[in-house]
Tab-separated table of C-alpha atoms in Angstrom:
chain	number	residue	atom	x	y	z
A	19	MET	CA	-22.467	-17.219	-0.983
A	20	VAL	CA	-21.037	-14.393	1.114
A	21	ASP	CA	-24.438	-13.644	2.634
A	22	ARG	CA	-24.885	-17.291	3.599
A	23	LEU	CA	-21.504	-17.346	5.326
A	24	ALA	CA	-21.955	-14.053	7.163
A	25	ASN	CA	-23.493	-15.507	10.289
A	26	SER	CA	-22.103	-19.026	10.072
A	27	GLU	CA	-20.229	-20.601	12.950
A	28	ALA	CA	-17.346	-21.591	10.667
A	29	ASN	CA	-16.859	-17.980	9.531
A	30	SER	CA	-16.948	-16.713	13.124
A	31	LYS	CA	-14.286	-19.228	14.125
A	32	ARG	CA	-12.027	-18.279	11.217
A	33	ILE	CA	-12.251	-14.588	12.074
A	34	GLY	CA	-11.599	-15.416	15.727
A	35	VAL	CA	-8.417	-17.238	14.741
A	36	VAL	CA	-7.211	-14.195	12.801
A	37	GLU	CA	-7.932	-11.920	15.768
A	38	GLY	CA	-6.013	-14.291	18.011
A	39	CYS	CA	-2.988	-14.251	15.728
A	40	PHE	CA	-2.765	-10.452	16.019
A	41	GLY	CA	-3.330	-10.540	19.779
A	42	THR	CA	-4.385	-7.608	21.911
A	43	ALA	CA	-2.410	-5.146	19.772
A	44	GLY	CA	-4.729	-5.785	16.814
A	45	GLN	CA	-8.152	-4.273	16.234
A	46	PRO	CA	-11.278	-6.437	16.697
A	47	LEU	CA	-12.353	-7.863	13.337
A	48	ALA	CA	-15.612	-9.668	14.109
A	49	ILE	CA	-18.636	-7.533	13.226
A	50	PRO	CA	-22.097	-8.559	11.921
A	51	GLY	CA	-22.043	-9.332	8.207
A	52	ARG	CA	-18.250	-9.549	7.855
A	53	VAL	CA	-16.935	-12.609	6.025
A	54	LEU	CA	-13.357	-13.841	5.689
A	55	ILE	CA	-12.973	-14.516	1.961
A	56	GLY	CA	-9.390	-15.732	1.870
A	57	GLU	CA	-5.848	-15.320	3.130
A	58	GLY	CA	-2.272	-15.813	2.051
A	59	VAL	CA	1.301	-14.558	2.017
A	60	LEU	CA	2.128	-11.834	-0.507
A	61	THR	CA	5.395	-10.023	-1.097
A	62	LYS	CA	4.924	-6.311	-0.404
A	63	LEU	CA	7.244	-3.840	-2.095
A	64	CYS	CA	8.511	-1.824	0.851
A	65	ARG	CA	10.847	1.147	0.869
A	66	LYS	CA	13.991	-0.790	1.708
A	67	LYS	CA	13.261	-4.106	0.006
A	68	PRO	CA	10.414	-6.527	-0.807
A	69	LYS	CA	9.056	-8.243	2.316
A	70	ALA	CA	6.651	-11.104	2.989
A	71	ARG	CA	3.391	-10.008	4.620
A	72	GLN	CA	0.310	-11.979	5.658
A	73	PHE	CA	-2.866	-10.697	3.984
A	74	PHE	CA	-6.494	-11.401	4.877
A	75	LEU	CA	-9.295	-10.477	2.485
A	76	PHE	CA	-12.699	-9.860	4.055
A	77	ASN	CA	-15.817	-8.800	2.167
A	78	ASP	CA	-15.375	-5.195	3.354
A	79	ILE	CA	-11.736	-4.762	4.412
A	80	LEU	CA	-8.213	-5.895	3.545
A	81	VAL	CA	-6.003	-6.666	6.534
A	82	TYR	CA	-2.271	-7.336	6.554
A	83	GLY	CA	0.561	-7.600	9.028
A	84	ASN	CA	4.127	-8.674	9.663
A	85	ILE	CA	4.730	-12.403	10.046
A	86	VAL	CA	6.201	-13.295	13.431
A	87	ILE	CA	5.299	-17.000	13.433
A	88	GLN	CA	3.536	-18.263	10.315
A	89	LYS	CA	-0.155	-19.056	10.955
A	90	LYS	CA	0.318	-18.338	14.661
A	91	LYS	CA	1.422	-14.770	15.315
A	92	TYR	CA	1.345	-11.500	13.354
A	93	ASN	CA	1.942	-7.896	14.378
A	94	LYS	CA	1.707	-4.337	13.012
A	95	GLN	CA	-1.853	-4.818	11.793
A	96	HIS	CA	-3.040	-2.615	8.917
A	97	ILE	CA	-6.712	-2.350	7.940
A	98	ILE	CA	-7.780	-0.976	4.542
A	99	PRO	CA	-11.487	-0.324	3.798
A	100	LEU	CA	-12.233	-1.937	0.442
A	101	GLU	CA	-14.678	0.779	-0.624
A	102	SER	CA	-11.733	3.084	-1.280
A	103	VAL	CA	-9.548	0.490	-3.052
A	104	THR	CA	-8.698	0.297	-6.735
A	105	ILE	CA	-6.215	-2.196	-8.158
A	106	ASP	CA	-4.061	-2.292	-11.289
A	107	THR	CA	-1.789	-4.977	-12.651
A	108	VAL	CA	1.989	-4.526	-12.606
A	109	ALA	CA	4.189	-5.762	-15.435
A	110	ASP	CA	6.706	-8.489	-14.562
A	111	GLU	CA	10.250	-7.212	-14.133
A	112	GLY	CA	13.183	-9.350	-13.081
A	113	ASP	CA	12.447	-11.231	-9.872
A	114	LEU	CA	9.324	-9.147	-9.257
A	115	ARG	CA	6.560	-11.108	-10.967
A	116	ASN	CA	2.805	-11.610	-10.623
A	117	GLY	CA	2.230	-8.201	-9.062
A	118	TRP	CA	-0.481	-5.578	-8.810
A	119	LEU	CA	-1.025	-2.205	-7.182
A	120	ILE	CA	-3.351	-1.707	-4.235
A	121	LYS	CA	-4.328	1.973	-4.339
A	122	THR	CA	-6.269	4.013	-1.785
A	123	PRO	CA	-6.512	7.751	-1.034
A	124	THR	CA	-4.272	7.340	2.024
A	125	LYS	CA	-1.752	4.752	0.865
A	126	SER	CA	-0.762	2.842	-2.273
A	127	PHE	CA	1.704	-0.002	-2.730
A	128	ALA	CA	2.621	-2.986	-4.898
A	129	VAL	CA	2.276	-6.631	-3.897
A	130	TYR	CA	3.410	-9.815	-5.628
A	131	ALA	CA	1.967	-13.325	-5.554
A	132	ALA	CA	3.892	-16.572	-5.926
A	133	THR	CA	2.146	-17.561	-9.173
A	134	ALA	CA	0.117	-16.006	-11.974
A	135	THR	CA	-2.889	-18.071	-10.904
A	136	GLU	CA	-2.663	-16.768	-7.349
A	137	LYS	CA	-2.412	-13.200	-8.650
A	138	SER	CA	-5.486	-13.698	-10.819
A	139	GLU	CA	-7.492	-15.116	-7.921
A	140	TRP	CA	-6.513	-12.310	-5.536
A	141	MET	CA	-7.354	-9.592	-8.056
A	142	SER	CA	-10.646	-11.241	-9.005
A	143	HIS	CA	-11.782	-11.604	-5.396
A	144	ILE	CA	-10.745	-8.052	-4.469
A	145	ASN	CA	-12.550	-6.587	-7.479
A	146	LYS	CA	-15.679	-8.606	-6.679
A	147	CYS	CA	-15.718	-7.433	-3.045
A	148	VAL	CA	-15.206	-3.792	-4.054
A	149	SER	CA	-17.909	-4.038	-6.729
A	150	ASP	CA	-20.404	-5.571	-4.287
A	151	LEU	CA	-19.704	-2.897	-1.665
A	152	LEU	CA	-20.121	-0.030	-4.123
A	153	GLU	CA	-23.317	-1.541	-5.504
A	154	LYS	CA	-24.810	-1.800	-2.022
A	155	SER	CA	-23.754	1.691	-0.966
A	156	GLY	CA	-24.474	3.416	-4.253
A	157	LYS	CA	-21.101	5.154	-4.074
A	158	ALA	CA	-18.836	5.809	-7.038
A	159	PRO	CA	-15.384	4.172	-7.248
A	160	SER	CA	-12.598	6.144	-5.624
A	161	GLY	CA	-11.038	8.559	-8.082
A	162	GLU	CA	-8.137	9.625	-5.887
A	163	HIS	CA	-5.232	7.588	-4.611
A	164	ALA	CA	-1.934	8.225	-2.884
A	165	ALA	CA	1.252	7.918	-4.909
A	166	VAL	CA	3.173	4.663	-4.833
A	167	TRP	CA	6.561	5.371	-3.270
A	168	VAL	CA	9.587	4.652	-5.445
A	169	PRO	CA	11.824	2.197	-3.536
A	170	ASP	CA	15.034	3.612	-2.067
A	171	SER	CA	17.144	1.203	-4.102
A	172	GLU	CA	15.910	2.796	-7.320
A	173	ALA	CA	17.402	6.215	-6.540
A	174	SER	CA	21.112	6.846	-6.066
A	175	VAL	CA	20.574	10.566	-6.747
A	176	CYS	CA	17.674	12.968	-6.161
A	177	MET	CA	14.943	12.335	-8.725
A	178	ARG	CA	14.147	16.072	-8.956
A	179	CYS	CA	17.446	17.989	-9.091
A	180	GLN	CA	19.407	14.998	-10.465
A	181	LYS	CA	22.459	16.349	-8.622
A	182	VAL	CA	22.487	15.372	-4.956
A	183	LYS	CA	23.884	11.865	-4.375
A	184	PHE	CA	22.431	9.999	-1.424
A	185	THR	CA	24.824	9.080	1.386
A	186	PRO	CA	24.436	8.286	5.105
A	187	VAL	CA	24.579	12.060	5.627
A	188	SER	CA	22.493	13.146	2.628
A	189	ARG	CA	19.338	11.159	3.322
A	190	ARG	CA	16.563	10.039	1.019
A	191	HIS	CA	13.091	11.534	1.474
A	192	HIS	CA	9.811	10.800	-0.252
A	193	CYS	CA	7.397	13.326	-1.703
A	194	ARG	CA	3.934	12.379	-0.457
A	195	LYS	CA	2.299	13.683	-3.619
A	196	CYS	CA	4.351	12.095	-6.417
A	197	GLY	CA	6.212	9.369	-4.497
A	198	PHE	CA	9.631	10.355	-5.870
A	199	VAL	CA	12.833	9.867	-3.863
A	200	VAL	CA	14.236	13.351	-3.297
A	201	CYS	CA	16.924	15.157	-1.319
A	202	GLY	CA	16.326	17.435	1.666
A	203	PRO	CA	16.694	20.760	-0.206
A	204	CYS	CA	14.252	19.558	-2.893
A	205	SER	CA	11.662	18.555	-0.287
A	206	ASP	CA	11.834	21.204	2.433
A	207	LYS	CA	8.204	22.240	1.889
A	208	LYS	CA	5.038	20.820	3.417
A	209	PHE	CA	1.480	20.866	2.133
A	210	LEU	CA	-1.825	19.676	3.549
A	211	LEU	CA	-3.075	16.545	1.771
A	212	PRO	CA	-6.280	15.811	3.727
A	213	SER	CA	-6.669	12.298	2.354
A	214	GLN	CA	-3.282	11.327	3.779
A	215	SER	CA	-2.911	13.310	7.001
A	216	SER	CA	-4.532	15.950	9.167
A	217	LYS	CA	-1.181	17.760	9.236
A	218	PRO	CA	0.904	19.157	6.355
A	219	VAL	CA	3.208	16.493	4.874
A	220	ARG	CA	6.517	16.595	3.034
A	221	VAL	CA	6.282	17.331	-0.692
A	222	CYS	CA	8.920	18.111	-3.313
A	223	GLU	CA	9.355	21.644	-4.657
A	224	PHE	CA	7.723	20.747	-7.978
A	225	CYS	CA	4.582	19.343	-6.360
A	226	PHE	CA	4.464	22.204	-3.826
A	227	GLU	CA	4.427	24.768	-6.627
A	228	GLN	CA	1.756	22.873	-8.543
A	229	LEU	CA	-0.397	22.384	-5.447
A	230	SER	CA	0.000	26.009	-4.321
A	231	THR	CA	-1.001	27.438	-7.698
A	232	GLY	CA	-3.791	24.945	-8.269
A	233	ALA	CA	-2.163	23.674	-11.441
A	234	THR	CA	-2.955	20.183	-12.646
A	235	LEU	CA	-0.220	17.731	-11.747
A	236	PRO	CA	0.872	15.424	-14.564
A	237	PRO	CA	-0.477	11.940	-13.834
A	238	ARG	CA	1.875	9.127	-12.922
A	239	SER	CA	1.472	5.746	-14.546
A	240	ASN	CA	-1.240	3.511	-13.119
A	241	SER	CA	1.257	0.681	-12.896
A	242	TYR	CA	4.449	0.681	-10.942
A	243	SER	CA	7.591	0.910	-13.026
A	244	ARG	CA	11.218	1.618	-12.315
A	245	PRO	CA	12.416	5.180	-12.920
A	246	PRO	CA	14.975	5.838	-15.661
A	247	CYS	CA	18.423	4.394	-15.134
A	248	GLY	CA	20.677	6.764	-13.221
A	249	THR	CA	18.006	7.999	-10.891
A	250	ASN	CA	18.228	5.673	-8.582
A	251	MET	CA	8.592	2.053	-0.637
A	252	SER	CA	8.206	1.635	3.214
A	253	ASP	CA	7.061	1.882	5.100
A	254	ASP	CA	10.467	2.235	6.839
A	255	GLU	CA	10.388	-1.287	8.075
A	256	ASP	CA	6.639	-1.200	7.405
A	257	GLU	CA	5.696	0.116	10.775
A	258	ASP	CA	5.494	3.778	9.966
A	259	ASP	CA	4.470	4.740	6.483
A	260	SER	CA	4.527	8.413	7.354
A	261	SER	CA	8.305	8.356	7.780
A	262	ASP	CA	10.556	9.966	5.207
């Protein structure tokens, strides 16, 4: 089905519409063999709060952006190669329902659909696209992924020292290795994580010690969950995921 659509006029027009909605600030999306599989609004768990984002699933990439005018204008385009993507379901919790994790070596985050059926369809289509790509390339599934950042609202105190309370003066920071919300003194080290950046990035003291000694870091859960009560993602307004 995908192969039949690849060079169809209808597919070309649909991709052209998506390009037009992102305008000149977006990257060109039309290349030979690329097919637009589907699109829709998902709620992305950002650092400050959950936010609606427009997602487009192609047979080789996942594209999303901020909604300026629904179905007419989007900005802050993000493009994720599907070859590096793995997904895992997220348990329902409170108002956050029908979610799953999108994990890549450079960035990982949770998204939520409006219904369980929509979640199932998104996950099924993503898995199918990833499977087809890996089968064609002969590559193995990605075994490494960036940590999912714990949302700011889930940490009133540093998740490492459990002492420093966050205030407008004592700011929250995120460890790029474990995703914990930590204070400045607990995250004053940097370490090179090539999959995330060409420059050393902020890590907490615990992860710095483990990385420096080559010790094996304890794995975090494959599904997003809230940290324990009393310890209280981002993109920092979603435009700069490298921010603290």
